[in-house]
Amino acid sequence: MSAPVAMVDVRGVHKWFGQLHVLRGVDLRVGAGEVTVVLGPSGSGKSTLLRGINHLERLDRGSVRIDGELIGYRRAGRTLRELKERDVLRQRAHIGFVFQNFHLFPHLTVLENVTEAPIATRRRTRPAAEAQALALLARVGLGDKAASYPRQLSGGQQQRVAIARALALEPKVLLFDEPTSALDPELVGEVLAVIRSLAETGTTMIVVTHEVGFAREVADTVVFMDEGRIVEQGPPQEVLDRPRHERTRAFLSRVL
Ligand code: ADP
Ligand code: MG
């Protein structure tokens, strides 16, 4: 019996910003339907890793496969820069990305924010895209906000729209980069609840967050990053309750 293909398979990834070696050989596998939570101090390379997986950042070495399909690669001098832009765009279409600061289009309604990409890039008809968007907005608890503009919504509501927008492209994997860090504390729970409900329906996700309680409840795997490396990874009960590395312990004692 062969091992199941990982939905996300990151191998030997390196990234430099000039002299700064920001990712120092990262390997990460996320199985279909699994949730991986990435913890780590500021500057440890978490965002660069997520952005690299999604091609928002060019990786210098290593490979990224999504559902078995190669995304980033460098061998014998071949770099991602040399991959066809068309291939990058096609492969990126399988990945949903939710940013810390929502990144909604301010001049579009909530409904238009969710339908824009499916209509523009998937050639979906407007009625079909709108029907799907309304269903997704209901799923994130915003069925009554379709006609609103982002500025009329709370941060928590805006982030839930951003999640609906990412889901509209039916991605194979969803990446979250500190999705609740920009929110007032009382709005964090509603966004985490939506992410938790996605986990329950088998959405493959990588979530960078400092919410250790969320990690404990929702993660299949917790990854601790420090200085561009994965220092420790495993089930939440192991990494959070019995960390083996001093740096993991020190980090957890600061955030808990
Ligand atoms: P984290 O998300 O864990 O806080 P980042 O991936 O954002 O960490 O950053 C890792 C390191 O790379 C930091 O030292 C940061 O200053 C640096 N860095 C991030 N983006 C850039 C960039 N575009 N140019 C130069 N340095 C960067
Ligand atoms: Mg970051």
Short mmCIF file of C-alpha atoms and ligand atoms in Angstrom, two decimals:
data_model
loop_
_atom_site.label_atom_id
_atom_site.label_comp_id
_atom_site.label_asym_id
_atom_site.label_seq_id
_atom_site.Cartn_x
_atom_site.Cartn_y
_atom_site.Cartn_z
CA MET A 1 0.00 0.00 0.00
CA SER A 2 1.44 3.37 -0.97
CA ALA A 3 1.23 6.33 1.37
CA PRO A 4 -1.55 8.80 0.52
CA VAL A 5 -0.43 11.88 -1.38
CA ALA A 6 -0.13 14.90 0.88
CA MET A 7 -2.36 17.79 -0.14
CA VAL A 8 0.53 20.15 0.65
CA ASP A 9 4.07 18.84 0.40
CA VAL A 10 6.85 21.35 1.06
CA ARG A 11 10.40 20.07 0.77
CA GLY A 12 13.73 21.67 1.45
CA VAL A 13 12.49 25.22 1.01
CA HIS A 14 14.94 28.10 1.36
CA LYS A 15 14.43 31.82 0.99
CA TRP A 16 16.86 34.69 1.20
CA PHE A 17 16.07 38.38 1.36
CA GLY A 18 19.45 39.68 0.29
CA GLN A 19 21.85 38.39 2.93
CA LEU A 20 19.04 37.42 5.26
CA HIS A 21 18.42 33.67 5.23
CA VAL A 22 14.76 33.63 6.19
CA LEU A 23 13.73 30.04 5.41
CA ARG A 24 16.47 27.53 6.17
CA GLY A 25 15.27 24.20 4.84
CA VAL A 26 11.61 23.79 5.66
CA ASP A 27 9.79 20.48 5.16
CA LEU A 28 6.07 20.35 5.78
CA ARG A 29 3.39 17.89 4.76
CA VAL A 30 -0.33 18.42 5.28
CA GLY A 31 -2.69 15.58 4.45
CA ALA A 32 -6.05 16.07 2.78
CA GLY A 33 -8.59 17.36 5.28
CA GLU A 34 -5.98 18.11 7.91
CA VAL A 35 -5.42 21.34 9.80
CA THR A 36 -1.88 22.44 10.58
CA VAL A 37 -1.37 25.37 12.92
CA VAL A 38 1.96 27.20 12.68
CA LEU A 39 3.22 28.96 15.79
CA GLY A 40 6.42 30.91 16.24
CA PRO A 41 7.89 34.24 17.24
CA SER A 42 7.65 37.30 15.05
CA GLY A 43 10.25 37.18 12.30
CA SER A 44 10.62 33.39 12.32
CA GLY A 45 9.50 33.09 8.68
CA LYS A 46 5.86 32.02 9.04
CA SER A 47 4.45 34.55 6.57
CA THR A 48 7.27 33.98 4.11
CA LEU A 49 6.53 30.26 4.16
CA LEU A 50 2.81 30.78 3.50
CA ARG A 51 3.52 33.37 0.81
CA GLY A 52 6.05 31.03 -0.77
CA ILE A 53 3.52 28.21 -0.89
CA ASN A 54 1.18 30.58 -2.73
CA HIS A 55 3.86 32.12 -5.00
CA LEU A 56 3.38 35.55 -3.51
CA GLU A 57 7.07 35.20 -2.66
CA ARG A 58 9.55 33.51 -4.95
CA LEU A 59 11.34 30.68 -3.19
CA ASP A 60 15.04 30.22 -3.85
CA ARG A 61 15.31 26.50 -3.33
CA GLY A 62 13.13 23.49 -2.67
CA SER A 63 9.77 22.39 -3.94
CA VAL A 64 6.11 22.83 -3.14
CA ARG A 65 3.51 20.36 -4.35
CA ILE A 66 -0.21 20.89 -4.04
CA ASP A 67 -2.19 17.67 -4.42
CA GLY A 68 0.82 16.13 -6.10
CA GLU A 69 1.31 18.96 -8.56
CA LEU A 70 4.66 20.69 -8.49
CA ILE A 71 4.49 24.41 -7.79
CA GLY A 72 7.87 25.82 -6.92
CA TYR A 73 11.12 24.22 -7.93
CA ARG A 74 14.78 24.82 -8.27
CA ARG A 75 17.30 22.34 -9.49
CA ALA A 76 20.30 22.80 -11.68
CA GLY A 77 19.71 26.52 -11.75
CA ARG A 78 16.06 26.39 -12.72
CA THR A 79 14.07 28.81 -10.61
CA LEU A 80 10.46 29.62 -10.06
CA ARG A 81 11.06 32.88 -11.89
CA GLU A 82 11.53 30.77 -15.01
CA LEU A 83 8.26 28.91 -14.58
CA LYS A 84 5.59 30.16 -16.89
CA GLU A 85 3.48 32.84 -15.33
CA ARG A 86 0.46 31.01 -16.69
CA ASP A 87 1.40 27.86 -14.76
CA VAL A 88 1.91 29.85 -11.58
CA LEU A 89 -1.52 31.41 -11.92
CA ARG A 90 -3.21 28.11 -12.70
CA GLN A 91 -1.61 26.42 -9.73
CA ARG A 92 -2.23 29.33 -7.38
CA ALA A 93 -5.92 28.99 -8.22
CA HIS A 94 -5.98 25.86 -6.04
CA ILE A 95 -4.89 27.83 -2.98
CA GLY A 96 -7.02 30.21 -0.97
CA PHE A 97 -5.24 32.87 1.09
CA VAL A 98 -6.71 34.85 3.98
CA PHE A 99 -4.65 37.84 5.10
CA GLN A 100 -4.33 39.52 8.46
CA ASN A 101 -5.85 42.73 7.09
CA PHE A 102 -8.71 41.17 5.06
CA HIS A 103 -7.69 42.84 1.75
CA LEU A 104 -11.29 43.27 0.57
CA PHE A 105 -12.03 45.55 -2.39
CA PRO A 106 -13.45 48.67 -0.68
CA HIS A 107 -15.41 49.85 -3.72
CA LEU A 108 -17.22 46.53 -4.20
CA THR A 109 -20.14 45.20 -2.18
CA VAL A 110 -19.74 42.09 -0.08
CA LEU A 111 -21.45 40.05 -2.81
CA GLU A 112 -19.22 41.54 -5.52
CA ASN A 113 -16.12 40.86 -3.42
CA VAL A 114 -17.04 37.17 -3.37
CA THR A 115 -18.14 36.87 -7.03
CA GLU A 116 -15.38 38.95 -8.62
CA ALA A 117 -12.74 36.24 -8.98
CA PRO A 118 -15.07 33.39 -9.99
CA ILE A 119 -16.55 35.57 -12.75
CA ALA A 120 -13.22 37.03 -13.88
CA THR A 121 -11.02 33.94 -13.69
CA ARG A 122 -13.40 30.98 -13.84
CA ARG A 123 -15.75 32.40 -16.45
CA ARG A 124 -18.67 31.62 -14.21
CA THR A 125 -21.96 33.25 -15.15
CA ARG A 126 -23.04 36.03 -12.82
CA PRO A 127 -26.19 34.22 -11.63
CA ALA A 128 -24.23 31.07 -10.84
CA ALA A 129 -21.48 33.02 -9.05
CA GLU A 130 -24.06 34.99 -7.05
CA ALA A 131 -25.94 31.88 -5.99
CA GLN A 132 -22.68 30.32 -4.79
CA ALA A 133 -21.62 33.54 -3.05
CA LEU A 134 -24.92 33.83 -1.18
CA ALA A 135 -24.57 30.24 0.02
CA LEU A 136 -21.00 30.93 1.19
CA LEU A 137 -22.03 34.15 2.93
CA ALA A 138 -24.74 32.24 4.76
CA ARG A 139 -22.14 29.68 5.75
CA VAL A 140 -19.96 32.36 7.39
CA GLY A 141 -23.02 33.92 9.05
CA LEU A 142 -23.33 36.94 6.74
CA GLY A 143 -26.31 36.06 4.60
CA ASP A 144 -27.84 39.46 5.34
CA LYS A 145 -24.76 41.53 4.40
CA ALA A 146 -24.52 40.84 0.66
CA ALA A 147 -25.36 44.42 -0.32
CA SER A 148 -23.14 46.09 2.30
CA TYR A 149 -19.74 47.62 1.63
CA PRO A 150 -16.68 46.52 3.61
CA ARG A 151 -16.49 49.84 5.50
CA GLN A 152 -19.96 49.15 6.88
CA LEU A 153 -18.79 45.92 8.51
CA SER A 154 -16.82 45.12 11.66
CA GLY A 155 -13.35 43.65 11.28
CA GLY A 156 -14.66 40.23 12.21
CA GLN A 157 -17.36 40.46 9.56
CA GLN A 158 -14.84 41.65 6.97
CA GLN A 159 -12.60 38.72 7.72
CA ARG A 160 -15.52 36.34 7.34
CA VAL A 161 -16.22 37.88 3.92
CA ALA A 162 -12.57 37.31 3.05
CA ILE A 163 -12.98 33.64 4.01
CA ALA A 164 -16.11 33.34 1.84
CA ARG A 165 -14.22 34.97 -1.02
CA ALA A 166 -11.37 32.47 -0.69
CA LEU A 167 -13.82 29.57 -0.61
CA ALA A 168 -15.54 30.78 -3.78
CA LEU A 169 -12.61 29.53 -5.84
CA GLU A 170 -13.06 26.06 -4.34
CA PRO A 171 -9.42 25.80 -3.30
CA LYS A 172 -7.73 22.54 -2.41
CA VAL A 173 -6.07 24.23 0.54
CA LEU A 174 -6.70 27.40 2.54
CA LEU A 175 -3.82 29.39 4.03
CA PHE A 176 -4.47 31.84 6.88
CA ASP A 177 -1.83 34.35 7.94
CA GLU A 178 -2.73 35.56 11.44
CA PRO A 179 -6.41 35.93 10.51
CA THR A 180 -7.40 37.36 13.89
CA SER A 181 -4.38 39.51 14.75
CA ALA A 182 -5.93 42.73 13.44
CA LEU A 183 -9.21 42.22 15.29
CA ASP A 184 -10.48 43.63 18.54
CA PRO A 185 -10.44 40.84 21.11
CA GLU A 186 -14.23 40.49 21.18
CA LEU A 187 -14.29 39.76 17.42
CA VAL A 188 -11.67 37.01 17.43
CA GLY A 189 -14.07 34.25 18.45
CA GLU A 190 -16.48 34.63 15.53
CA VAL A 191 -13.67 34.29 12.99
CA LEU A 192 -12.11 31.31 14.76
CA ALA A 193 -15.58 29.69 14.88
CA VAL A 194 -15.83 29.92 11.09
CA ILE A 195 -12.38 28.41 10.65
CA ARG A 196 -13.29 25.65 13.10
CA SER A 197 -16.45 24.87 11.11
CA LEU A 198 -14.35 24.57 7.95
CA ALA A 199 -12.08 22.14 9.76
CA GLU A 200 -15.09 20.04 10.69
CA THR A 201 -16.10 19.77 7.03
CA GLY A 202 -12.68 18.53 6.03
CA THR A 203 -11.08 21.64 4.53
CA THR A 204 -7.30 21.34 4.30
CA MET A 205 -5.80 24.35 6.06
CA ILE A 206 -2.56 25.88 7.26
CA VAL A 207 -3.23 28.50 9.91
CA VAL A 208 -0.57 30.84 11.27
CA THR A 209 -1.87 32.17 14.56
CA HIS A 210 -0.92 32.97 18.12
CA GLU A 211 -4.22 31.53 19.37
CA VAL A 212 -2.91 28.55 21.28
CA GLY A 213 -6.37 27.53 22.52
CA PHE A 214 -7.56 27.33 18.94
CA ALA A 215 -4.50 25.27 18.02
CA ARG A 216 -5.21 22.87 20.84
CA GLU A 217 -8.84 22.35 19.79
CA VAL A 218 -8.66 22.39 16.00
CA ALA A 219 -5.16 21.44 14.85
CA ASP A 220 -4.26 17.94 13.76
CA THR A 221 -0.65 19.07 13.77
CA VAL A 222 1.05 21.98 15.49
CA VAL A 223 4.28 23.27 13.98
CA PHE A 224 6.66 25.51 15.90
CA MET A 225 8.94 27.67 13.76
CA ASP A 226 11.95 29.63 14.89
CA GLU A 227 14.64 31.38 12.87
CA GLY A 228 13.51 29.95 9.55
CA ARG A 229 13.28 26.34 10.65
CA ILE A 230 10.62 23.99 11.93
CA VAL A 231 11.92 23.27 15.40
CA GLU A 232 9.19 20.91 16.49
CA GLN A 233 5.96 19.46 15.12
CA GLY A 234 3.37 16.96 16.23
CA PRO A 235 -0.12 16.60 17.69
CA PRO A 236 -1.19 19.56 19.84
CA GLN A 237 -1.04 17.55 23.06
CA GLU A 238 2.63 16.86 22.40
CA VAL A 239 3.87 20.20 21.10
CA LEU A 240 1.75 22.38 23.41
CA ASP A 241 1.74 20.30 26.58
CA ARG A 242 5.01 18.42 26.38
CA PRO A 243 7.30 20.50 24.16
CA ARG A 244 10.66 18.86 23.72
CA HIS A 245 12.62 21.93 22.73
CA GLU A 246 13.61 24.76 24.97
CA ARG A 247 12.72 27.36 22.34
CA THR A 248 9.18 25.96 22.05
CA ARG A 249 8.84 26.07 25.85
CA ALA A 250 10.10 29.63 26.01
CA PHE A 251 7.70 30.73 23.28
CA LEU A 252 4.69 29.03 24.88
CA SER A 253 5.46 30.53 28.26
CA ARG A 254 5.32 33.97 26.64
CA VAL A 255 2.03 33.52 24.76
CA LEU A 256 0.06 31.39 27.23
P1 ADP B 1 6.84 36.04 10.62
O1 ADP B 1 5.65 35.97 9.73
O2 ADP B 1 7.15 34.74 11.31
O3 ADP B 1 6.77 37.17 11.60
P2 ADP B 1 8.23 36.83 8.21
O4 ADP B 1 8.14 35.66 7.31
O5 ADP B 1 7.30 37.95 7.97
O6 ADP B 1 8.12 36.32 9.72
O7 ADP B 1 9.69 37.43 8.18
C1 ADP B 1 10.84 36.64 8.35
C2 ADP B 1 12.06 37.53 8.21
O8 ADP B 1 12.14 38.01 6.87
C3 ADP B 1 12.04 38.75 9.10
O9 ADP B 1 13.34 39.00 9.52
C4 ADP B 1 11.56 39.84 8.17
O10 ADP B 1 12.04 41.09 8.58
C5 ADP B 1 12.18 39.42 6.86
N1 ADP B 1 11.39 39.85 5.68
C6 ADP B 1 10.11 39.52 5.43
N2 ADP B 1 9.72 40.04 4.25
C7 ADP B 1 10.78 40.71 3.75
C8 ADP B 1 11.02 41.47 2.56
N3 ADP B 1 10.06 41.62 1.63
N4 ADP B 1 12.24 42.02 2.40
C9 ADP B 1 13.20 41.85 3.32
N5 ADP B 1 13.07 41.15 4.46
C10 ADP B 1 11.86 40.59 4.68
MG MG B 2 3.88 37.03 9.74
#
